Coordinates of C-alpha atoms in Angstrom, one line a residue:
Chain A
X1 CA 25.5 -17.4 -20.9
X2 CA 23.7 -15.6 -18.1
X3 CA 22.7 -12.0 -18.5
X4 CA 24.3 -11.0 -15.3
X5 CA 26.9 -13.2 -13.6
X6 CA 28.1 -11.9 -10.2
X7 CA 31.2 -13.8 -8.9
X8 CA 32.6 -13.4 -5.3
X9 CA 31.6 -9.7 -5.2
X10 CA 33.0 -8.0 -2.1
X11 CA 32.1 -4.4 -1.1
X12 CA 33.5 -2.5 1.9
X13 CA 32.8 0.8 3.5
X14 CA 35.6 2.8 5.0
X15 CA 35.0 4.0 8.5
X16 CA 36.8 5.6 11.4
X17 CA 37.1 2.2 13.1
X18 CA 38.4 0.4 10.0
X19 CA 36.7 -1.1 7.0
X20 CA 33.4 -2.8 7.3
X21 CA 32.5 -5.6 4.8
X22 CA 29.0 -5.0 3.5
X23 CA 28.9 -7.6 0.8
X24 CA 31.1 -10.6 1.5
X25 CA 32.1 -12.7 -1.5
X26 CA 28.6 -12.9 -3.0
X27 CA 27.9 -14.9 -6.2
X28 CA 24.7 -15.3 -8.2
X29 CA 23.4 -15.3 -11.7
X30 CA 20.4 -13.8 -13.5
X31 CA 19.3 -15.4 -16.8
X32 CA 17.7 -13.5 -19.7
X33 CA 14.2 -12.5 -18.8
X34 CA 14.4 -14.0 -15.3
X35 CA 12.7 -12.5 -12.2
X36 CA 15.1 -12.7 -9.2
X37 CA 14.0 -11.6 -5.8
X38 CA 16.6 -10.5 -3.3
X39 CA 15.4 -10.5 0.4
X40 CA 17.0 -9.6 3.6
X41 CA 16.7 -7.1 6.5
X42 CA 18.0 -3.5 6.5
X43 CA 21.8 -3.6 6.8
X44 CA 22.1 -7.0 5.1
X45 CA 23.7 -5.5 2.1
X46 CA 20.9 -5.8 -0.5
X47 CA 21.0 -2.2 -1.7
X48 CA 24.8 -2.2 -1.7
X49 CA 24.7 -5.2 -4.1
X50 CA 22.4 -3.3 -6.5
X51 CA 24.6 -0.2 -6.3
X52 CA 27.7 -2.2 -6.9
X53 CA 26.2 -3.9 -10.0
X54 CA 25.2 -0.5 -11.4
X55 CA 28.6 0.9 -10.3
X56 CA 27.0 3.8 -8.6
X57 CA 28.5 3.2 -5.1
X58 CA 29.6 6.4 -3.5
X59 CA 32.5 6.9 -1.1
X60 CA 33.1 5.6 1.5
X61 CA 31.8 2.5 -0.3
X62 CA 34.1 0.7 -2.7
X63 CA 34.3 -2.7 -4.5
X64 CA 37.2 -4.6 -3.1
X65 CA 36.9 -7.8 -5.0
X66 CA 35.1 -10.1 -7.4
X67 CA 33.8 -9.8 -11.0
X68 CA 30.4 -8.7 -12.4
X69 CA 29.8 -9.9 -16.0
X70 CA 27.0 -8.4 -18.0
X71 CA 26.6 -10.4 -21.2
X72 CA 30.1 -11.8 -20.7
X73 CA 31.8 -8.4 -20.2
X74 CA 33.2 -7.5 -16.7
X75 CA 31.5 -4.3 -15.6
X76 CA 34.1 -3.7 -13.0
X77 CA 36.8 -3.3 -15.7
X78 CA 34.7 -0.9 -17.8
X79 CA 35.8 2.7 -18.3
X80 CA 33.4 5.4 -17.3
X81 CA 32.6 6.0 -21.0
X82 CA 31.7 2.4 -21.5
X83 CA 29.6 2.4 -18.3
X84 CA 27.7 5.4 -19.4
X85 CA 26.8 3.5 -22.6
X86 CA 25.7 0.5 -20.6
X87 CA 23.7 2.2 -17.9
X88 CA 20.0 2.9 -18.6
X89 CA 20.3 1.4 -22.2
X90 CA 21.0 -2.1 -20.9
X91 CA 20.5 -1.9 -17.2
X92 CA 18.3 0.5 -15.4
X93 CA 17.3 1.0 -11.7
X94 CA 14.3 2.2 -9.8
X95 CA 14.9 3.6 -6.3
X96 CA 12.9 3.3 -3.2
X97 CA 11.9 6.9 -2.8
X98 CA 10.7 8.4 -6.1
X99 CA 10.3 11.8 -4.5
X100 CA 14.0 11.8 -3.8
X101 CA 15.1 10.3 -7.2
X102 CA 13.1 12.7 -9.4
X103 CA 14.3 16.3 -9.9
X104 CA 11.8 18.5 -8.0
X105 CA 12.2 21.5 -10.2
X106 CA 11.7 19.8 -13.6
X107 CA 8.4 18.8 -15.1
X108 CA 7.9 15.1 -15.8
X109 CA 8.3 15.8 -19.5
X110 CA 11.6 17.5 -18.9
X111 CA 12.9 14.6 -16.8
X112 CA 12.2 12.3 -19.8
X113 CA 13.8 14.7 -22.3
X114 CA 16.8 15.2 -20.0
X115 CA 17.4 11.4 -20.1
X116 CA 16.7 11.1 -23.8
X117 CA 19.0 14.0 -24.7
X118 CA 21.8 12.3 -22.8
X119 CA 21.1 8.8 -24.0
X120 CA 19.6 9.2 -27.5
X121 CA 21.1 12.5 -28.4
X122 CA 17.6 13.8 -29.3
X123 CA 14.4 14.6 -27.4
X124 CA 11.7 11.9 -27.4
X125 CA 8.7 12.5 -29.7
X126 CA 5.3 12.9 -28.3
X127 CA 4.2 9.5 -29.4
X128 CA 7.3 7.9 -27.7
X129 CA 6.4 9.7 -24.5
X130 CA 2.8 8.6 -24.6
X131 CA 3.9 5.0 -25.3
X132 CA 6.3 5.0 -22.3
X133 CA 3.7 6.5 -20.0
X134 CA 1.2 3.9 -21.2
X135 CA 3.6 1.2 -19.9
X136 CA 2.7 2.2 -16.4
X137 CA -0.8 3.4 -17.2
X138 CA -0.2 7.1 -16.6
X139 CA -2.1 9.7 -18.6
X140 CA -0.2 11.9 -21.0
X141 CA -1.6 15.1 -19.3
X142 CA 0.7 14.3 -16.3
X143 CA 3.7 15.2 -18.5
X144 CA 3.4 18.9 -17.5
X145 CA 3.1 18.2 -13.8
X146 CA 5.9 18.5 -11.3
X147 CA 6.9 15.6 -8.9
X148 CA 5.3 17.2 -5.8
X149 CA 1.9 17.3 -7.6
X150 CA 1.8 13.6 -8.0
X151 CA 0.9 10.9 -5.4
X152 CA 3.6 8.5 -4.1
X153 CA 2.2 5.7 -6.4
X154 CA 2.3 8.0 -9.5
X155 CA 5.8 9.2 -8.8
X156 CA 7.0 5.6 -8.4
X157 CA 5.3 4.7 -11.7
X158 CA 7.1 7.7 -13.4
X159 CA 10.4 6.2 -12.0
X160 CA 9.6 2.9 -13.5
X161 CA 8.6 4.5 -16.9
X162 CA 11.9 6.4 -16.9
X163 CA 13.8 3.2 -16.2
X164 CA 12.0 1.3 -19.0
X165 CA 12.0 4.0 -21.6
X166 CA 15.1 2.6 -23.4
X167 CA 13.8 -1.0 -23.0
X168 CA 16.7 -2.3 -20.9
X169 CA 17.6 -6.0 -20.6
X170 CA 17.8 -5.8 -16.8
X171 CA 15.7 -3.7 -14.5
X172 CA 16.8 -3.4 -10.8
X173 CA 14.1 -2.3 -8.4
X174 CA 15.2 -1.4 -4.9
X175 CA 12.2 -1.5 -2.5
X176 CA 10.0 0.1 -5.1
X177 CA 6.8 -0.3 -3.2
X178 CA 7.9 -0.3 0.4
X179 CA 6.7 3.2 1.1
X180 CA 3.3 2.7 -0.7
X181 CA 0.1 1.2 0.6
X182 CA -1.0 -2.3 -0.4
X183 CA -3.6 -1.2 -2.9
X184 CA -1.1 0.9 -4.9
X185 CA 1.6 -1.7 -4.4
X186 CA -0.6 -4.3 -6.0
X187 CA -1.4 -2.0 -8.9
X188 CA 2.3 -1.5 -9.6
X189 CA 3.3 -5.1 -9.2
X190 CA 0.6 -6.2 -11.6
X191 CA 1.8 -3.6 -14.1
X192 CA 5.3 -4.9 -13.7
X193 CA 4.2 -8.5 -14.5
X194 CA 2.3 -7.3 -17.6
X195 CA 5.3 -5.2 -18.8
X196 CA 7.7 -8.1 -18.4
X197 CA 5.5 -10.3 -20.5
X198 CA 5.4 -7.5 -23.1
X199 CA 9.1 -6.5 -23.1
X200 CA 10.8 -9.5 -21.8
X201 CA 13.4 -7.8 -19.5
X202 CA 15.0 -9.5 -16.5
X203 CA 14.3 -8.2 -13.0
X204 CA 16.3 -7.9 -9.8
X205 CA 13.7 -7.1 -7.2
X206 CA 14.9 -6.1 -3.8
X207 CA 12.7 -6.0 -0.7
X208 CA 12.2 -7.3 2.8
X209 CA 8.6 -8.2 1.9
X210 CA 9.0 -12.0 1.5
X211 CA 5.4 -12.7 0.4
X212 CA 5.8 -10.4 -2.5
X213 CA 9.0 -12.1 -3.7
X214 CA 7.5 -15.6 -3.2
X215 CA 4.6 -14.6 -5.4
X216 CA 6.5 -13.0 -8.2
X217 CA 10.0 -14.5 -8.5
X218 CA 11.5 -17.3 -10.5
X219 CA 14.2 -17.6 -7.8
X220 CA 14.6 -15.9 -4.4
X221 CA 18.0 -15.1 -2.9
X222 CA 18.0 -14.5 0.8
X223 CA 20.9 -12.4 2.2
X224 CA 22.3 -11.9 5.7
X225 CA 25.4 -10.0 6.7
X226 CA 26.5 -9.6 3.1
X227 CA 26.3 -13.3 2.2
X228 CA 23.9 -15.5 0.4
X229 CA 21.9 -17.8 2.8
X230 CA 19.7 -19.4 0.2
X231 CA 19.2 -19.2 -3.6
X232 CA 16.1 -21.3 -4.4
X233 CA 12.8 -21.3 -6.2
X234 CA 9.9 -19.9 -4.2
X235 CA 8.5 -23.4 -3.7
X236 CA 11.8 -24.9 -2.5
X237 CA 12.4 -21.8 -0.3
X238 CA 9.1 -22.1 1.5
X239 CA 9.2 -25.8 2.1
X240 CA 12.9 -26.7 2.2
X241 CA 14.9 -23.7 3.3
X242 CA 18.5 -24.7 4.0
X243 CA 19.6 -21.8 6.2
X244 CA 18.2 -21.1 9.7
X245 CA 17.9 -17.4 8.9
X246 CA 15.6 -18.1 6.0
X247 CA 13.4 -20.1 8.4
X248 CA 13.3 -17.1 10.8
X249 CA 12.2 -14.9 7.9
X250 CA 9.5 -17.4 6.9
X251 CA 8.3 -17.6 10.5
X252 CA 8.0 -13.9 10.9
X253 CA 5.9 -13.8 7.8
X254 CA 3.6 -16.6 9.0
X255 CA 2.7 -15.1 12.4
X256 CA 3.4 -11.6 13.5
X257 CA 2.6 -12.0 17.2
X258 CA 3.2 -15.3 18.9
X259 CA 3.1 -14.6 22.6
X260 CA -0.3 -12.8 22.4
X261 CA -3.4 -14.5 23.7
X262 CA -5.1 -14.1 20.3
X263 CA -4.0 -16.3 17.5
X264 CA -3.6 -15.1 13.9
X265 CA -6.6 -17.0 12.7
X266 CA -4.8 -17.8 9.4
X267 CA -3.3 -21.3 9.5
X268 CA -0.1 -21.5 7.6
Chain B
X1 CA -11.6 3.7 34.0
X2 CA -11.1 6.3 31.3
X3 CA -12.5 6.3 27.8
X4 CA -11.1 8.3 24.9
X5 CA -14.0 9.7 22.9
X6 CA -13.7 11.0 19.4
X7 CA -17.0 12.8 18.8
X8 CA -17.8 13.8 15.2
X9 CA -14.3 14.9 14.3
X10 CA -14.2 16.8 11.0
X11 CA -11.4 18.5 9.3
X12 CA -11.5 20.5 6.1
X13 CA -8.6 22.2 4.3
X14 CA -9.0 25.0 1.8
X15 CA -6.8 24.4 -1.3
X16 CA -6.9 27.3 -3.8
X17 CA -10.5 28.3 -3.0
X18 CA -11.7 24.8 -3.0
X19 CA -12.6 22.9 0.2
X20 CA -11.1 19.5 0.7
X21 CA -12.7 17.3 3.3
X22 CA -9.8 15.3 4.9
X23 CA -11.9 13.7 7.7
X24 CA -15.7 13.6 7.5
X25 CA -17.4 13.4 10.9
X26 CA -15.5 10.5 12.5
X27 CA -16.7 9.1 15.8
X28 CA -15.3 6.3 18.0
X29 CA -14.5 5.3 21.5
X30 CA -11.4 3.7 22.9
X31 CA -11.3 2.0 26.3
X32 CA -8.4 1.1 28.4
X33 CA -6.9 -2.3 27.7
X34 CA -8.0 -2.2 24.1
X35 CA -6.3 -1.8 20.7
X36 CA -8.3 -0.2 18.0
X37 CA -7.0 0.2 14.5
X38 CA -7.8 2.8 11.9
X39 CA -6.9 1.5 8.4
X40 CA -7.0 3.0 5.0
X41 CA -4.7 3.9 2.1
X42 CA -2.5 7.0 1.9
X43 CA -4.6 10.1 1.8
X44 CA -7.6 8.5 3.5
X45 CA -7.4 10.9 6.5
X46 CA -6.2 8.4 9.1
X47 CA -3.2 10.5 10.2
X48 CA -5.4 13.6 10.4
X49 CA -7.6 11.8 12.9
X50 CA -4.5 11.0 15.0
X51 CA -3.3 14.6 14.8
X52 CA -6.7 15.9 15.9
X53 CA -6.7 13.7 18.9
X54 CA -3.3 15.0 20.0
X55 CA -4.3 18.6 19.3
X56 CA -1.6 18.9 16.6
X57 CA -4.4 19.8 14.2
X58 CA -7.6 21.6 15.4
X59 CA -10.8 20.0 14.2
X60 CA -13.2 22.0 12.0
X61 CA -16.0 20.5 13.9
X62 CA -16.4 17.9 16.7
X63 CA -14.0 17.2 19.5
X64 CA -11.8 14.5 21.2
X65 CA -12.2 14.3 25.0
X66 CA -11.7 12.0 28.0
X67 CA -14.6 10.5 29.8
X68 CA -14.2 9.1 33.3
X69 CA -16.1 8.8 36.6
X70 CA -15.9 12.6 37.1
X71 CA -17.4 13.4 33.7
X72 CA -15.9 14.9 30.5
X73 CA -12.7 16.9 30.1
X74 CA -10.5 17.8 27.2
X75 CA -7.6 15.5 26.2
X76 CA -4.3 16.5 27.8
X77 CA -0.8 15.3 26.9
X78 CA -0.7 13.3 30.1
X79 CA -3.8 11.4 29.0
X80 CA -2.8 10.7 25.4
X81 CA 0.7 10.4 23.9
X82 CA 1.8 9.8 20.3
X83 CA 4.3 7.5 18.6
X84 CA 5.2 8.7 15.1
X85 CA 6.0 6.8 11.9
X86 CA 9.6 7.7 11.3
X87 CA 11.9 6.9 14.3
X88 CA 14.7 8.7 12.4
X89 CA 12.9 12.0 12.4
X90 CA 11.0 11.8 15.7
X91 CA 14.0 11.8 18.1
X92 CA 16.1 14.8 18.7
X93 CA 19.6 14.1 17.3
X94 CA 21.4 16.3 19.9
X95 CA 19.8 14.7 23.0
X96 CA 20.8 11.5 24.7
X97 CA 18.2 8.7 25.3
X98 CA 18.1 9.8 29.0
X99 CA 17.0 13.4 28.1
X100 CA 14.3 12.1 25.7
X101 CA 12.8 10.2 28.7
X102 CA 13.3 12.6 31.6
X103 CA 11.8 15.7 29.8
X104 CA 8.3 14.4 29.5
X105 CA 8.5 13.0 33.1
X106 CA 9.4 16.5 34.4
X107 CA 7.0 18.4 32.2
X108 CA 4.0 16.2 32.1
X109 CA 3.7 14.2 35.2
X110 CA 1.6 15.6 38.1
X111 CA 4.3 14.6 40.6
X112 CA 7.6 14.6 38.7
X113 CA 10.2 12.2 40.1
X114 CA 13.5 13.7 41.3
X115 CA 17.0 12.5 41.8
X116 CA 17.3 8.8 42.4
X117 CA 13.6 8.1 41.7
X118 CA 14.0 9.8 38.3
X119 CA 16.9 7.6 37.4
X120 CA 15.0 4.5 38.6
X121 CA 12.0 5.5 36.4
X122 CA 14.2 5.9 33.3
X123 CA 15.7 2.5 33.9
X124 CA 12.2 1.0 34.4
X125 CA 11.0 2.6 31.1
X126 CA 13.9 1.2 29.1
X127 CA 13.3 -2.3 30.6
X128 CA 9.6 -2.0 29.7
X129 CA 10.4 -1.4 26.1
X130 CA 13.1 -4.1 26.2
X131 CA 16.1 -1.9 25.9
X132 CA 18.2 -3.7 28.4
X133 CA 20.6 -3.6 30.1
X134 CA 19.4 0.0 30.4
X135 CA 23.0 1.3 31.2
X136 CA 23.9 0.4 27.6
X137 CA 21.3 2.7 26.1
X138 CA 20.8 5.5 28.6
X139 CA 23.7 7.8 27.4
X140 CA 23.5 7.0 23.7
X141 CA 22.5 9.4 21.0
X142 CA 19.8 8.5 18.5
X143 CA 22.3 8.1 15.6
X144 CA 24.0 5.2 17.3
X145 CA 20.7 3.2 17.5
X146 CA 19.0 1.0 14.9
X147 CA 15.5 1.8 13.6
X148 CA 13.9 -0.7 15.9
X149 CA 15.8 0.6 18.9
X150 CA 14.9 4.2 18.0
X151 CA 11.2 3.2 17.8
X152 CA 11.4 1.7 21.2
X153 CA 12.9 4.9 22.6
X154 CA 10.1 6.8 20.9
X155 CA 7.6 4.4 22.6
X156 CA 9.4 4.8 26.0
X157 CA 9.2 8.6 25.6
X158 CA 5.5 8.4 25.0
X159 CA 5.1 6.2 28.1
X160 CA 7.3 8.6 30.2
X161 CA 4.3 10.9 30.7
X162 CA 2.3 7.9 32.1
X163 CA -0.5 8.3 29.7
X164 CA -3.7 6.2 29.6
X165 CA -3.8 6.1 25.8
X166 CA -1.3 5.9 23.0
X167 CA -1.8 7.0 19.5
X168 CA 0.6 5.2 17.1
X169 CA 0.7 6.5 13.6
X170 CA 2.2 3.8 11.3
X171 CA 4.6 2.8 14.1
X172 CA 6.0 -0.2 12.2
X173 CA 5.9 0.7 8.5
X174 CA 9.5 1.8 8.5
X175 CA 10.7 -1.4 10.3
X176 CA 11.7 -4.8 9.0
X177 CA 9.3 -7.7 9.5
X178 CA 11.1 -9.4 12.4
X179 CA 11.5 -6.0 14.2
X180 CA 7.9 -5.2 13.4
X181 CA 6.8 -8.4 15.2
X182 CA 8.8 -7.3 18.3
X183 CA 7.2 -3.9 18.4
X184 CA 3.7 -5.4 17.9
X185 CA 4.4 -7.7 20.8
X186 CA 5.3 -4.8 22.9
X187 CA 2.0 -3.1 22.1
X188 CA 0.1 -6.2 23.1
X189 CA 1.9 -6.2 26.4
X190 CA 1.1 -2.6 27.0
X191 CA -2.6 -3.5 26.4
X192 CA -2.3 -6.1 29.1
X193 CA -1.0 -3.2 31.4
X194 CA -4.3 -1.5 30.7
X195 CA -3.3 1.1 28.2
X196 CA -5.6 1.9 25.3
X197 CA -3.9 2.0 21.9
X198 CA -5.1 3.7 18.7
X199 CA -3.2 2.1 15.9
X200 CA -3.1 4.0 12.6
X201 CA -1.8 1.7 9.8
X202 CA -2.3 0.5 6.3
X203 CA -0.8 -2.9 7.2
X204 CA -3.6 -5.4 7.6
X205 CA -1.2 -8.0 8.9
X206 CA -0.4 -5.9 12.0
X207 CA -4.2 -5.3 12.4
X208 CA -4.9 -9.0 12.3
X209 CA -2.1 -9.7 14.8
X210 CA -3.1 -7.3 17.5
X211 CA -6.2 -5.1 17.0
X212 CA -9.4 -5.8 18.8
X213 CA -11.5 -3.6 16.6
X214 CA -11.1 -1.9 13.2
X215 CA -12.3 1.2 11.5
X216 CA -11.9 1.4 7.7
X217 CA -11.4 4.9 6.4
X218 CA -11.7 5.9 2.7
X219 CA -11.5 9.5 1.6
X220 CA -12.2 10.7 5.1
X221 CA -15.3 8.6 5.6
X222 CA -15.6 5.6 7.8
X223 CA -16.9 2.9 5.4
X224 CA -16.9 0.0 7.8
X225 CA -16.1 -0.9 11.4
X226 CA -16.4 -3.8 13.7
X227 CA -14.5 -6.7 15.4
X228 CA -11.1 -7.4 13.7
X229 CA -11.9 -11.0 12.9
X230 CA -15.3 -10.1 11.4
X231 CA -13.9 -7.3 9.2
X232 CA -11.0 -9.3 7.9
X233 CA -12.8 -12.6 7.2
X234 CA -16.1 -11.1 6.0
X235 CA -15.6 -7.6 4.7
X236 CA -18.8 -6.1 3.5
X237 CA -17.8 -2.8 1.8
X238 CA -16.1 -3.2 -1.6
X239 CA -13.2 -1.0 -0.4
X240 CA -12.5 -3.2 2.6
X241 CA -12.6 -6.2 0.2
X242 CA -10.1 -4.5 -2.0
X243 CA -7.8 -3.8 0.9
X244 CA -8.0 -7.4 2.2
X245 CA -7.4 -8.7 -1.3
X246 CA -4.3 -6.5 -1.8
X247 CA -2.3 -8.0 1.1
X248 CA 0.6 -9.9 -0.5
X249 CA 0.4 -13.7 -0.1
X250 CA 3.1 -16.1 -1.1
X251 CA 0.8 -17.9 -3.5
X252 CA 0.2 -14.7 -5.4
X253 CA -3.6 -14.6 -5.2
X254 CA -3.3 -10.9 -4.6
X255 CA -1.9 -10.5 -8.1
X256 CA -4.6 -12.3 -9.9
X257 CA -7.5 -10.7 -11.7
X258 CA -11.0 -9.8 -10.4
X259 CA -9.9 -8.6 -6.9
X260 CA -13.3 -7.4 -5.8
X261 CA -15.6 -10.4 -5.5
X262 CA -18.0 -11.1 -2.7
X263 CA -15.9 -14.1 -1.7
X264 CA -14.2 -14.2 1.7
X265 CA -10.6 -13.1 1.4
X266 CA -7.7 -15.4 2.1

């Protein structure tokens, strides 16, 4: 049994000009401990899939069809009470902008305690907090800082630590490093690889940065207009893409400027 | 021919009685028909350099000026225009595309076009940034445009003043890869039209694709500079090596250990 089994998921957004289908009958699976990359351009529906799976879609978005099984139970049929149990404990999410997803008026310590109070019914002990921060290589003294005092990379690592603090089985990351520079990105990605070895959680990693996905994923799903174009291993995807759109994405990765007199100098 | 000269630009900020050096005595020259990149991570001071060139930030020491046959004179907005990172924030939501383009024409050009000529210039600008047919875009508001289209409008607005130089601060970091490629192509065509472009970025892929020369900034200091190919294939400074080694590659070499070696990067 897969950890997550998405079957013919359809999501629509209501608009003045009628409904717009953002995710169009999408199906895919994530096995236990698997690292799945989800690629596609803005507007292709990647983030909508993640929000639908977490069931945190907001109006005007709504799920109009399909099933989403987490360990064999259909999430779409769960009551809000059951969902609250599932979220964060079994399935957690890291958002693109950590500045927007952390509470600006709470210290980092309070954000963890806020979550722990809601989920564990008790505050986390100091040693638990230190352990969780150590996941992402942040020093304990940061606990008394506020989000605006941290750099973008540190904030994103706080977001990841928050998501991992209950050791979920599935971690969804929506463009976690897109706003960061490459040095910080590499640091975070390497940390993620190490943590996954240590804790064994599955990952759904969403980005339009194809090289990152090819380097990290067990399988890469390419999405366009709400549908799956390809669902292949990185090696297959690079050398035998089935969909023309996947080829376009691979091409834009290989060479950024084609009609310029200068060549890229990097044969690929 | 004009040259944009940055002469010993320095910027310090006081933060709770401490002095923070954002940019430490940075000098460079940019000629027409050239793309020069300033790279560095967040906080390295590269945006502060851009803002000082445009006069959005006043230098603590040093100056930016234009050198031509007549001698030296301060940078004016009709010499240098800027393209900002976020095309969602840099356009005015209550103005149509047309207004975004006609205002700099009227305010900044020496002989502002009027009537029919103004309209022709707006159409020509939109064609130049590949928003055609221009009729389709001229009356639109920013909220009905995609990120890539907005960034083109922002570039057209910068060009409306008929500047000799463009300063582009992370112009593609908010755009998807395929749109990013189109914007970079546009820059390389503008270079062919004899514009000089100062490209501020942390994306070495873009640098590799279009920049002629590169300056590497770390904590406000220029640690290395030279021809793009030389810097990217044979970086000398450990920090430049770290930058080069952090660029994601599909084989995952950037994730492996021992990033800073003396070896040539991929």
